[in-house]
mmCIF file of C-alpha atoms and ligand atoms in Angstrom:
data_model
loop_
_atom_site.group_PDB
_atom_site.id
_atom_site.type_symbol
_atom_site.label_atom_id
_atom_site.label_comp_id
_atom_site.label_asym_id
_atom_site.label_seq_id
_atom_site.Cartn_x
_atom_site.Cartn_y
_atom_site.Cartn_z
ATOM 1 C CA MET A 1 -0.078 -0.085 0.076
ATOM 2 C CA ARG A 2 1.092 3.739 -0.710
ATOM 3 C CA THR A 3 -0.328 6.676 1.049
ATOM 4 C CA ALA A 4 1.140 9.715 2.951
ATOM 5 C CA ILE A 5 1.373 7.572 6.117
ATOM 6 C CA THR A 6 3.434 4.764 4.368
ATOM 7 C CA ASP A 7 5.535 7.244 2.649
ATOM 8 C CA MET A 8 6.121 9.203 5.809
ATOM 9 C CA PHE A 9 7.355 6.178 8.140
ATOM 10 C CA ALA A 10 8.650 3.868 5.218
ATOM 11 C CA ILE A 11 6.183 1.082 6.333
ATOM 12 C CA ASP A 12 4.408 -1.533 4.342
ATOM 13 C CA VAL A 13 0.765 -0.969 5.556
ATOM 14 C CA PRO A 14 -0.759 2.080 7.189
ATOM 15 C CA ILE A 15 -1.936 0.291 10.313
ATOM 16 C CA LEU A 16 -0.577 2.060 13.736
ATOM 17 C CA ALA A 17 -1.156 0.063 16.689
ATOM 18 C CA PHE A 18 -1.484 1.888 20.156
ATOM 19 C CA SER A 19 -0.593 -0.643 22.707
ATOM 20 C CA HIS A 20 1.116 -0.292 26.313
ATOM 21 C CA CYS A 21 2.266 -3.609 25.801
ATOM 22 C CA ARG A 22 5.976 -3.876 24.003
ATOM 23 C CA ASP A 23 5.393 -7.338 22.650
ATOM 24 C CA VAL A 24 2.324 -5.778 20.760
ATOM 25 C CA VAL A 25 4.236 -2.722 19.675
ATOM 26 C CA ALA A 26 6.969 -5.045 18.256
ATOM 27 C CA ALA A 27 4.773 -7.714 16.738
ATOM 28 C CA VAL A 28 2.641 -4.946 14.646
ATOM 29 C CA THR A 29 5.879 -3.135 13.450
ATOM 30 C CA LYS A 30 7.403 -6.591 12.279
ATOM 31 C CA ALA A 31 4.080 -7.559 10.373
ATOM 32 C CA GLY A 32 4.625 -4.264 8.541
ATOM 33 C CA GLY A 33 2.455 -1.620 10.448
ATOM 34 C CA MET A 34 3.930 0.492 13.033
ATOM 35 C CA GLY A 35 3.573 0.013 16.781
ATOM 36 C CA VAL A 36 3.297 2.926 19.291
ATOM 37 C CA LEU A 37 4.082 2.373 22.814
ATOM 38 C CA GLY A 38 1.747 3.813 25.385
ATOM 39 C CA ALA A 39 4.279 5.184 28.120
ATOM 40 C CA VAL A 40 1.995 7.130 30.467
ATOM 41 C CA ALA A 41 2.398 4.491 33.110
ATOM 42 C CA HIS A 42 6.208 3.682 32.645
ATOM 43 C CA SER A 43 8.851 4.745 35.006
ATOM 44 C CA PRO A 44 11.989 6.174 33.106
ATOM 45 C CA GLU A 45 13.751 3.109 33.825
ATOM 46 C CA GLN A 46 10.996 0.740 32.514
ATOM 47 C CA LEU A 47 10.541 3.036 29.403
ATOM 48 C CA GLU A 48 14.407 2.715 28.807
ATOM 49 C CA ILE A 49 14.165 -1.372 29.047
ATOM 50 C CA ASP A 50 11.126 -1.477 26.883
ATOM 51 C CA LEU A 51 12.218 0.716 24.040
ATOM 52 C CA ASP A 52 15.999 -1.189 23.851
ATOM 53 C CA TRP A 53 13.950 -4.302 23.791
ATOM 54 C CA ILE A 54 11.662 -3.200 21.103
ATOM 55 C CA GLU A 55 14.720 -2.069 18.886
ATOM 56 C CA ASP A 56 16.281 -5.436 19.453
ATOM 57 C CA GLN A 57 13.057 -7.094 17.930
ATOM 58 C CA ILE A 58 12.321 -4.861 15.150
ATOM 59 C CA GLY A 59 15.780 -4.356 13.516
ATOM 60 C CA ASP A 60 15.561 -1.151 11.642
ATOM 61 C CA ARG A 61 11.920 -0.664 11.189
ATOM 62 C CA PRO A 62 10.090 2.437 12.712
ATOM 63 C CA TYR A 63 8.200 2.767 15.755
ATOM 64 C CA GLY A 64 6.580 5.372 18.283
ATOM 65 C CA VAL A 65 6.021 6.583 21.753
ATOM 66 C CA ASP A 66 2.859 7.986 23.200
ATOM 67 C CA LEU A 67 2.971 10.407 26.358
ATOM 68 C CA ILE A 68 -0.197 11.966 27.925
ATOM 69 C CA VAL A 69 0.143 15.639 28.747
ATOM 70 C CA PRO A 70 -3.179 17.105 29.042
ATOM 71 C CA ALA A 71 -3.854 20.723 28.132
ATOM 72 C CA ARG A 72 -6.013 21.161 31.517
ATOM 73 C CA TYR A 73 -5.828 19.384 34.615
ATOM 74 C CA ALA A 74 -5.857 20.386 38.305
ATOM 75 C CA GLY A 75 -2.593 22.113 38.860
ATOM 76 C CA SER A 76 -1.425 22.487 35.050
ATOM 77 C CA ASP A 77 -0.841 26.174 35.554
ATOM 78 C CA GLU A 78 2.070 24.795 38.066
ATOM 79 C CA GLY A 79 3.262 22.097 35.843
ATOM 80 C CA GLY A 80 1.751 19.429 38.152
ATOM 81 C CA LEU A 81 0.541 19.285 41.604
ATOM 82 C CA THR A 82 2.614 17.598 44.429
ATOM 83 C CA ALA A 83 1.203 14.283 45.726
ATOM 84 C CA ASP A 84 0.256 15.869 49.096
ATOM 85 C CA LYS A 85 -1.483 18.630 47.507
ATOM 86 C CA ILE A 86 -3.485 16.094 45.316
ATOM 87 C CA ARG A 87 -4.433 14.017 48.431
ATOM 88 C CA ALA A 88 -5.538 17.341 50.175
ATOM 89 C CA LEU A 89 -7.902 17.878 47.500
ATOM 90 C CA ILE A 90 -9.888 14.382 47.895
ATOM 91 C CA PRO A 91 -13.169 15.001 49.877
ATOM 92 C CA PRO A 92 -13.625 12.641 53.008
ATOM 93 C CA GLN A 93 -16.863 11.664 51.529
ATOM 94 C CA HIS A 94 -15.266 10.048 48.142
ATOM 95 C CA VAL A 95 -12.784 8.233 50.220
ATOM 96 C CA GLU A 96 -15.589 6.670 52.218
ATOM 97 C CA PHE A 97 -17.429 5.659 49.111
ATOM 98 C CA VAL A 98 -14.555 3.985 47.405
ATOM 99 C CA GLN A 99 -14.000 2.095 50.899
ATOM 100 C CA ASP A 100 -17.717 1.580 50.981
ATOM 101 C CA ILE A 101 -17.606 -0.207 47.460
ATOM 102 C CA LEU A 102 -14.437 -2.286 48.244
ATOM 103 C CA ARG A 103 -16.296 -3.457 51.528
ATOM 104 C CA ARG A 104 -19.428 -4.362 50.014
ATOM 105 C CA TYR A 105 -17.846 -6.460 47.093
ATOM 106 C CA GLY A 106 -15.731 -8.107 49.655
ATOM 107 C CA VAL A 107 -12.322 -6.944 48.083
ATOM 108 C CA PRO A 108 -9.343 -7.777 50.525
ATOM 109 C CA ASP A 109 -6.519 -5.556 51.095
ATOM 110 C CA LEU A 110 -3.185 -5.522 49.353
ATOM 111 C CA PRO A 111 -0.552 -7.664 51.051
ATOM 112 C CA ASP A 112 2.138 -5.348 52.949
ATOM 113 C CA ASP A 113 4.608 -5.552 50.245
ATOM 114 C CA GLU A 114 2.038 -4.001 47.717
ATOM 115 C CA GLY A 115 1.117 -0.954 49.777
ATOM 116 C CA PRO A 116 0.062 2.221 48.530
ATOM 117 C CA GLN A 117 1.502 3.998 45.456
ATOM 118 C CA GLY A 118 4.514 6.099 45.955
ATOM 119 C CA ASP A 119 4.269 9.717 45.874
ATOM 120 C CA ASP A 120 6.176 9.707 42.670
ATOM 121 C CA GLY A 121 3.251 7.670 40.988
ATOM 122 C CA ILE A 122 0.382 9.732 42.383
ATOM 123 C CA GLY A 123 1.816 13.423 41.760
ATOM 124 C CA ALA A 124 3.451 13.026 38.657
ATOM 125 C CA ILE A 125 1.143 10.830 36.412
ATOM 126 C CA PHE A 126 -0.473 13.001 33.495
ATOM 127 C CA SER A 127 1.857 15.752 33.956
ATOM 128 C CA ALA A 128 4.572 17.707 31.969
ATOM 129 C CA THR A 129 6.813 16.957 34.764
ATOM 130 C CA ARG A 130 6.302 13.186 34.084
ATOM 131 C CA ALA A 131 6.564 13.418 30.397
ATOM 132 C CA ASP A 132 9.642 15.297 29.847
ATOM 133 C CA PRO A 133 12.035 12.577 31.045
ATOM 134 C CA GLN A 134 9.955 10.144 29.062
ATOM 135 C CA LEU A 135 10.375 12.608 25.809
ATOM 136 C CA ASP A 136 14.187 12.578 26.503
ATOM 137 C CA ILE A 137 14.374 8.745 26.530
ATOM 138 C CA ALA A 138 12.190 8.472 23.419
ATOM 139 C CA LEU A 139 14.528 10.916 21.716
ATOM 140 C CA ALA A 140 17.568 9.127 22.943
ATOM 141 C CA HIS A 141 16.250 6.105 20.889
ATOM 142 C CA ARG A 142 15.297 5.666 17.383
ATOM 143 C CA THR A 143 11.732 6.552 18.035
ATOM 144 C CA ALA A 144 10.179 7.748 14.756
ATOM 145 C CA LEU A 145 6.935 9.294 16.053
ATOM 146 C CA VAL A 146 6.154 10.775 19.213
ATOM 147 C CA VAL A 147 2.219 11.283 20.083
ATOM 148 C CA ASN A 148 0.466 13.328 22.712
ATOM 149 C CA ALA A 149 -3.058 12.729 23.962
ATOM 150 C CA LEU A 150 -5.556 15.044 25.747
ATOM 151 C CA GLY A 151 -4.475 18.408 24.081
ATOM 152 C CA PRO A 152 -1.840 19.856 21.733
ATOM 153 C CA PRO A 153 1.895 19.053 22.489
ATOM 154 C CA THR A 154 3.640 21.654 24.462
ATOM 155 C CA ALA A 155 5.796 23.884 22.561
ATOM 156 C CA HIS A 156 8.880 22.549 24.209
ATOM 157 C CA MET A 157 7.744 18.780 23.291
ATOM 158 C CA ILE A 158 7.254 19.993 19.290
ATOM 159 C CA GLU A 159 10.468 21.708 19.255
ATOM 160 C CA ARG A 160 12.472 18.680 20.915
ATOM 161 C CA VAL A 161 10.805 16.202 18.394
ATOM 162 C CA LYS A 162 11.476 18.436 15.534
ATOM 163 C CA GLU A 163 15.176 19.175 16.536
ATOM 164 C CA GLU A 164 15.821 15.560 16.521
ATOM 165 C CA GLY A 165 14.191 15.202 12.979
ATOM 166 C CA ARG A 166 11.541 12.712 14.254
ATOM 167 C CA ARG A 167 7.482 13.240 13.799
ATOM 168 C CA ILE A 168 4.939 14.452 16.186
ATOM 169 C CA GLY A 169 1.120 13.289 16.353
ATOM 170 C CA ALA A 170 -1.828 14.380 18.346
ATOM 171 C CA LEU A 171 -5.060 12.883 18.800
ATOM 172 C CA ALA A 172 -8.329 15.035 18.258
ATOM 173 C CA GLY A 173 -11.828 14.295 18.747
ATOM 174 C CA ARG A 174 -12.970 17.840 17.235
ATOM 175 C CA ALA A 175 -11.848 19.496 13.788
ATOM 176 C CA GLN A 176 -11.021 22.707 15.971
ATOM 177 C CA HIS A 177 -8.531 20.460 18.117
ATOM 178 C CA ALA A 178 -7.020 19.115 15.020
ATOM 179 C CA GLU A 179 -6.690 22.737 13.374
ATOM 180 C CA ARG A 180 -5.099 23.998 17.024
ATOM 181 C CA HIS A 181 -2.454 21.055 16.572
ATOM 182 C CA VAL A 182 -1.536 21.698 12.988
ATOM 183 C CA LYS A 183 -1.077 25.400 14.011
ATOM 184 C CA ALA A 184 1.491 24.215 16.733
ATOM 185 C CA GLY A 185 3.383 22.225 14.300
ATOM 186 C CA VAL A 186 1.946 18.891 14.587
ATOM 187 C CA ASP A 187 2.730 16.679 11.563
ATOM 188 C CA VAL A 188 0.176 13.766 11.921
ATOM 189 C CA ILE A 189 -3.410 13.794 13.298
ATOM 190 C CA VAL A 190 -4.991 10.996 14.791
ATOM 191 C CA ALA A 191 -8.993 11.749 14.363
ATOM 192 C CA GLN A 192 -10.359 9.775 17.140
ATOM 193 C CA GLY A 193 -14.153 9.229 17.091
ATOM 194 C CA SER A 194 -16.282 8.411 20.088
ATOM 195 C CA GLU A 195 -16.353 4.882 19.542
ATOM 196 C CA ALA A 196 -12.930 4.471 20.902
ATOM 197 C CA GLY A 197 -11.493 3.027 23.988
ATOM 198 C CA GLY A 198 -9.791 5.248 26.480
ATOM 199 C CA HIS A 199 -10.260 8.950 26.685
ATOM 200 C CA THR A 200 -12.894 10.047 23.961
ATOM 201 C CA GLY A 201 -15.050 12.904 22.974
ATOM 202 C CA GLU A 202 -18.770 12.651 21.731
ATOM 203 C CA ILE A 203 -18.314 12.950 17.905
ATOM 204 C CA GLY A 204 -18.513 9.502 15.988
ATOM 205 C CA THR A 205 -15.541 8.509 13.788
ATOM 206 C CA MET A 206 -18.003 8.447 10.700
ATOM 207 C CA VAL A 207 -18.670 12.129 10.902
ATOM 208 C CA LEU A 208 -15.328 13.215 12.530
ATOM 209 C CA ILE A 209 -12.519 11.759 9.897
ATOM 210 C CA PRO A 210 -14.044 13.904 6.798
ATOM 211 C CA GLU A 211 -14.281 16.984 9.140
ATOM 212 C CA ILE A 212 -10.767 16.814 10.200
ATOM 213 C CA VAL A 213 -9.416 15.712 6.727
ATOM 214 C CA ASP A 214 -11.054 18.823 5.336
ATOM 215 C CA ALA A 215 -9.847 21.295 8.071
ATOM 216 C CA VAL A 216 -6.342 20.233 8.250
ATOM 217 C CA GLY A 217 -5.386 18.664 4.743
ATOM 218 C CA PRO A 218 -2.680 18.028 3.418
ATOM 219 C CA ILE A 219 -1.378 17.224 6.955
ATOM 220 C CA PRO A 220 -2.087 13.276 7.070
ATOM 221 C CA VAL A 221 -4.914 12.239 9.343
ATOM 222 C CA LEU A 222 -5.212 8.619 10.646
ATOM 223 C CA GLY A 223 -8.899 7.310 11.507
ATOM 224 C CA ALA A 224 -9.289 5.931 14.897
ATOM 225 C CA GLY A 225 -12.219 4.898 16.929
ATOM 226 C CA GLY A 226 -13.977 1.749 16.224
ATOM 227 C CA ILE A 227 -11.579 0.335 13.827
ATOM 228 C CA GLY A 228 -10.590 -3.513 13.860
ATOM 229 C CA ARG A 229 -11.136 -5.023 10.768
ATOM 230 C CA GLY A 230 -10.463 -4.291 7.120
ATOM 231 C CA ARG A 231 -13.819 -3.204 6.007
ATOM 232 C CA GLN A 232 -13.557 -0.539 8.868
ATOM 233 C CA MET A 233 -10.163 0.377 7.477
ATOM 234 C CA ALA A 234 -11.487 0.814 4.000
ATOM 235 C CA ALA A 235 -14.204 3.128 5.514
ATOM 236 C CA ALA A 236 -11.792 5.252 7.144
ATOM 237 C CA MET A 237 -9.681 5.767 4.154
ATOM 238 C CA ALA A 238 -12.821 6.066 1.991
ATOM 239 C CA LEU A 239 -13.312 9.006 4.343
ATOM 240 C CA GLY A 240 -10.016 10.523 3.636
ATOM 241 C CA ALA A 241 -7.847 9.203 6.131
ATOM 242 C CA ALA A 242 -4.076 8.203 5.054
ATOM 243 C CA GLY A 243 -4.430 4.974 7.564
ATOM 244 C CA VAL A 244 -5.611 4.051 10.694
ATOM 245 C CA TRP A 245 -4.663 3.910 14.532
ATOM 246 C CA CYS A 246 -6.061 1.134 16.313
ATOM 247 C CA GLY A 247 -6.212 0.859 20.274
ATOM 248 C CA SER A 248 -8.670 -1.807 21.567
ATOM 249 C CA VAL A 249 -8.195 -4.567 19.140
ATOM 250 C CA TRP A 250 -4.764 -5.433 20.406
ATOM 251 C CA LEU A 251 -6.007 -6.079 23.845
ATOM 252 C CA THR A 252 -7.380 -9.496 23.377
ATOM 253 C CA THR A 253 -4.396 -10.727 21.211
ATOM 254 C CA GLU A 254 -2.089 -13.483 22.506
ATOM 255 C CA GLU A 255 0.760 -10.763 23.357
ATOM 256 C CA ALA A 256 -1.390 -8.465 25.266
ATOM 257 C CA GLU A 257 -0.737 -8.183 28.924
ATOM 258 C CA THR A 258 -4.687 -7.384 29.582
ATOM 259 C CA HIS A 259 -5.552 -9.020 32.909
ATOM 260 C CA PRO A 260 -6.853 -12.414 32.064
ATOM 261 C CA VAL A 261 -10.331 -12.063 33.743
ATOM 262 C CA VAL A 262 -10.742 -8.844 31.942
ATOM 263 C CA LYS A 263 -9.593 -10.401 28.686
ATOM 264 C CA LYS A 264 -12.197 -13.149 29.097
ATOM 265 C CA LYS A 265 -14.800 -10.390 29.700
ATOM 266 C CA PHE A 266 -13.736 -8.569 26.477
ATOM 267 C CA LEU A 267 -14.078 -11.397 24.370
ATOM 268 C CA ALA A 268 -17.512 -12.343 25.616
ATOM 269 C CA ALA A 269 -18.688 -8.472 25.448
ATOM 270 C CA THR A 270 -20.976 -6.872 22.914
ATOM 271 C CA SER A 271 -20.548 -3.608 21.286
ATOM 272 C CA ALA A 272 -23.483 -2.242 23.697
ATOM 273 C CA ASP A 273 -21.188 -3.310 26.778
ATOM 274 C CA THR A 274 -18.988 0.036 26.888
ATOM 275 C CA ILE A 275 -19.665 3.165 28.693
ATOM 276 C CA ARG A 276 -17.847 6.735 28.855
ATOM 277 C CA SER A 277 -17.069 7.105 32.499
ATOM 278 C CA ARG A 278 -14.995 9.326 34.391
ATOM 279 C CA SER A 279 -14.418 6.694 37.072
ATOM 280 C CA ARG A 280 -10.855 6.006 36.491
ATOM 281 C CA THR A 281 -8.940 9.207 35.365
ATOM 282 C CA GLY A 282 -11.432 11.990 36.283
ATOM 283 C CA LYS A 283 -11.803 12.578 32.274
ATOM 284 C CA PRO A 284 -14.198 10.739 30.143
ATOM 285 C CA ALA A 285 -12.924 7.282 29.130
ATOM 286 C CA ARG A 286 -14.707 4.631 27.096
ATOM 287 C CA GLN A 287 -14.406 1.275 29.262
ATOM 288 C CA LEU A 288 -16.076 -2.033 29.746
ATOM 289 C CA ARG A 289 -19.351 -1.510 31.762
ATOM 290 C CA THR A 290 -19.044 -3.421 34.833
ATOM 291 C CA ALA A 291 -20.190 -2.989 38.545
ATOM 292 C CA TRP A 292 -17.400 -0.511 39.002
ATOM 293 C CA THR A 293 -18.924 2.094 36.472
ATOM 294 C CA ASP A 294 -22.315 1.186 37.532
ATOM 295 C CA GLU A 295 -21.332 2.243 41.187
ATOM 296 C CA TRP A 296 -20.030 5.563 40.057
ATOM 297 C CA ASP A 297 -22.993 6.095 37.426
ATOM 298 C CA ASN A 298 -25.181 6.050 40.304
ATOM 299 C CA PRO A 299 -26.809 9.466 40.692
ATOM 300 C CA GLU A 300 -27.012 8.781 44.540
ATOM 301 C CA THR A 301 -23.323 8.437 44.860
ATOM 302 C CA PRO A 302 -20.486 11.124 44.699
ATOM 303 C CA MET A 303 -19.639 12.300 41.143
ATOM 304 C CA PRO A 304 -16.005 11.254 40.342
ATOM 305 C CA LEU A 305 -13.222 13.972 40.741
ATOM 306 C CA GLY A 306 -11.197 15.669 38.135
ATOM 307 C CA MET A 307 -7.770 14.669 36.792
ATOM 308 C CA PRO A 308 -5.468 13.778 38.231
ATOM 309 C CA ILE A 309 -7.436 13.803 41.818
ATOM 310 C CA GLN A 310 -9.597 10.790 40.910
ATOM 311 C CA PRO A 311 -6.865 8.648 39.765
ATOM 312 C CA ALA A 312 -5.336 9.287 43.022
ATOM 313 C CA LEU A 313 -8.653 8.457 44.790
ATOM 314 C CA VAL A 314 -9.101 5.135 43.006
ATOM 315 C CA ASP A 315 -5.514 3.670 42.409
ATOM 316 C CA GLU A 316 -5.250 1.494 45.198
ATOM 317 C CA ALA A 317 -8.673 0.181 45.057
ATOM 318 C CA LEU A 318 -8.300 -0.746 41.301
ATOM 319 C CA ARG A 319 -5.104 -2.500 42.263
ATOM 320 C CA ARG A 320 -6.992 -4.611 45.009
ATOM 321 C CA ILE A 321 -9.540 -5.222 42.527
ATOM 322 C CA ASP A 322 -7.335 -6.703 39.663
ATOM 323 C CA ARG A 323 -5.512 -8.645 42.378
ATOM 324 C CA ALA A 324 -8.429 -10.107 43.647
ATOM 325 C CA ALA A 325 -10.416 -10.596 40.507
ATOM 326 C CA TYR A 326 -8.947 -14.192 39.847
ATOM 327 C CA ARG A 327 -11.239 -15.697 42.086
ATOM 328 C CA PRO A 328 -14.565 -16.769 40.226
ATOM 329 C CA GLY A 329 -17.652 -15.310 41.523
ATOM 330 C CA SER A 330 -15.750 -12.760 43.788
ATOM 331 C CA GLY A 331 -17.062 -9.164 44.029
ATOM 332 C CA ALA A 332 -13.751 -8.226 42.414
ATOM 333 C CA GLU A 333 -14.332 -10.363 39.649
ATOM 334 C CA GLN A 334 -17.698 -8.352 39.169
ATOM 335 C CA LEU A 335 -15.832 -4.841 39.641
ATOM 336 C CA ALA A 336 -12.890 -5.719 37.211
ATOM 337 C CA ASN A 337 -12.809 -3.557 34.271
ATOM 338 C CA TYR A 338 -10.559 -1.535 31.549
ATOM 339 C CA PHE A 339 -10.665 0.671 28.913
ATOM 340 C CA VAL A 340 -11.761 -0.682 25.579
ATOM 341 C CA GLY A 341 -13.860 0.515 22.707
ATOM 342 C CA GLN A 342 -17.200 -0.520 21.119
ATOM 343 C CA ILE A 343 -14.957 -2.813 18.665
ATOM 344 C CA VAL A 344 -15.188 -4.968 21.616
ATOM 345 C CA GLY A 345 -18.072 -6.639 20.183
ATOM 346 C CA ALA A 346 -16.082 -7.903 17.325
ATOM 347 C CA MET A 347 -13.146 -9.013 19.443
ATOM 348 C CA ASN A 348 -14.444 -12.751 20.071
ATOM 349 C CA VAL A 349 -11.306 -14.837 19.508
ATOM 350 C CA SER A 350 -7.720 -14.248 20.765
ATOM 351 C CA LYS A 351 -5.121 -14.351 18.013
ATOM 352 C CA PRO A 352 -1.369 -13.086 17.451
ATOM 353 C CA ALA A 353 -1.473 -9.286 16.795
ATOM 354 C CA ALA A 354 0.305 -10.054 13.344
ATOM 355 C CA HIS A 355 -2.792 -12.019 12.388
ATOM 356 C CA VAL A 356 -4.908 -8.975 13.278
ATOM 357 C CA VAL A 357 -2.849 -7.135 10.833
ATOM 358 C CA PHE A 358 -3.136 -9.603 7.957
ATOM 359 C CA ASP A 359 -6.747 -10.413 8.486
ATOM 360 C CA MET A 360 -7.416 -6.478 8.355
ATOM 361 C CA ILE A 361 -5.395 -6.221 5.054
ATOM 362 C CA GLU A 362 -7.028 -9.028 3.356
ATOM 363 C CA GLU A 363 -10.528 -7.633 4.259
ATOM 364 C CA PHE A 364 -9.475 -4.264 3.246
ATOM 365 C CA ILE A 365 -8.308 -5.455 -0.246
ATOM 366 C CA GLU A 366 -11.826 -7.448 -0.681
ATOM 367 C CA ALA A 367 -13.633 -4.216 0.436
ATOM 368 C CA ALA A 368 -11.693 -1.771 -1.852
ATOM 369 C CA ARG A 369 -12.196 -4.640 -4.608
ATOM 370 C CA SER A 370 -16.065 -4.824 -3.902
ATOM 371 C CA LEU A 371 -16.536 -1.201 -4.010
ATOM 372 C CA ALA A 372 -14.605 -0.859 -7.155
ATOM 373 C CA ASN A 373 -16.839 -3.579 -8.637
ATOM 374 C CA GLN A 374 -19.794 -1.315 -8.123
ATOM 375 C CA LEU A 375 -19.016 1.187 -10.475
ATOM 376 C CA GLU A 376 -20.053 1.076 -14.061
ATOM 377 C CA ASP A 377 -17.153 1.210 -16.629
HETATM 378 C C1 LIG B 1 -6.603 0.492 26.867
HETATM 379 C C2 LIG B 1 -6.420 1.696 26.491
HETATM 380 C C3 LIG B 1 -5.563 2.716 26.628
HETATM 381 C C4 LIG B 1 -5.557 3.734 25.890
HETATM 382 N N1 LIG B 1 -4.351 4.651 26.342
HETATM 383 C C5 LIG B 1 -4.250 5.851 25.727
HETATM 384 C C6 LIG B 1 -2.903 6.566 26.198
HETATM 385 O O1 LIG B 1 -2.407 6.471 27.172
HETATM 386 N N2 LIG B 1 -2.640 7.569 25.221
HETATM 387 C C7 LIG B 1 -3.232 7.853 24.230
HETATM 388 O O2 LIG B 1 -2.928 8.604 23.342
HETATM 389 N N3 LIG B 1 -4.466 7.133 23.619
HETATM 390 C C8 LIG B 1 -4.812 6.225 24.667
HETATM 391 N N4 LIG B 1 -5.910 5.306 24.316
HETATM 392 C C9 LIG B 1 -6.476 5.686 22.858
HETATM 393 C C10 LIG B 1 -6.013 4.760 21.863
HETATM 394 O O3 LIG B 1 -4.795 5.446 21.459
HETATM 395 C C11 LIG B 1 -6.559 5.054 20.521
HETATM 396 O O4 LIG B 1 -6.838 6.451 19.902
HETATM 397 C C12 LIG B 1 -8.094 4.311 20.651
HETATM 398 O O5 LIG B 1 -8.040 3.026 21.392
HETATM 399 C C13 LIG B 1 -8.695 4.305 19.090
HETATM 400 O O6 LIG B 1 -9.878 3.708 19.094
HETATM 401 P P1 LIG B 1 -10.219 1.956 19.303
HETATM 402 O O7 LIG B 1 -9.819 1.764 20.820
HETATM 403 O O8 LIG B 1 -11.602 1.908 18.946
HETATM 404 O O9 LIG B 1 -9.277 1.202 18.659
HETATM 405 C C14 LIG B 1 -6.424 4.075 24.838
HETATM 406 C C15 LIG B 1 -7.193 3.301 24.231
HETATM 407 C C16 LIG B 1 -7.204 1.960 25.123
HETATM 408 C C17 LIG B 1 -8.063 0.888 24.538
#
């Protein structure tokens, strides 16, 4: 295939794979697409290790790194809040509500050696303070593309990436956001519709892609949100995208490190089983609907807090739930959830990530041929 994206990165097919899992990143790159490692939860040490490992696996093929520096979050004017300040912003009734959920569902405490998250984890996540060292590490490696979610990349980020001759991308859920990114100097826009897993807006992919393509052309646009098979890829490209950016579809692959209980839930879920909820991060993020999201969705219980206060509030609870969810029939099993998009309804079989890429291309070719055959000479 040949598009503005395959040309930009010298890849065989314009399929970009967002994943927190280095094995998926390497597998998709080796299959001819391009993996992009989601680094938001990586410590600098872990990021070094994972990027070295990916480079060992993929030879001279390209890959990307994704950071999250939100445009707006509590304390963004000061470059992030300290862990103590974040803790002080948590109202006691919220702490009580989370404890009450854990009690009612019988979720056990963490063992002593897996105690509360350290200050670094709480204060620094989702902030420029956290992303700057990650950016330095990415640029010290062969990273071909750096992507930012939740707002335009900072001027510093854009400058550093361009200085090193790499490409910078950003996610957009509205045409105005995409225009703002391009004005700031972004090279690739990911037009991510509401169907997507993770942080997402309200406009559907079908409407969003052509709006963004028209607003920012000739800057290449990747279609995202609800894309997991070849017919959807063909549709995105018919709408003007130069390729696709997929996140959810990798979560049930053999390589994915998705919690086994959650993976099983994903394999069984339908496209109606997701919800946009602020309950994990403080910003609306699409995830599997479970007892956890139902608890937060109840109008009689406290509203989720903002970012990064909500993640600080629920971090330990989510770790307790994940740890205990292995016990069949347990309350923790009922609560367990994770980010996933509406494409979850089509994720019914676990297969290697490379097979997802090959199946997508095969179906894309069939779809493109079938459309061409519908034209009269
Ligand atoms: C589990 C999960 C975590 C995500 N985390 C991030 C993230 O850290 N940074 C980011 O830019 N996008 C993140 N996203 C969004 C993806 O980059 C991508 O835009 C989205 O998954 C595309 O829609 P799809 O889920 O329908 O494939 C996440 C998506 C999922 C499913």
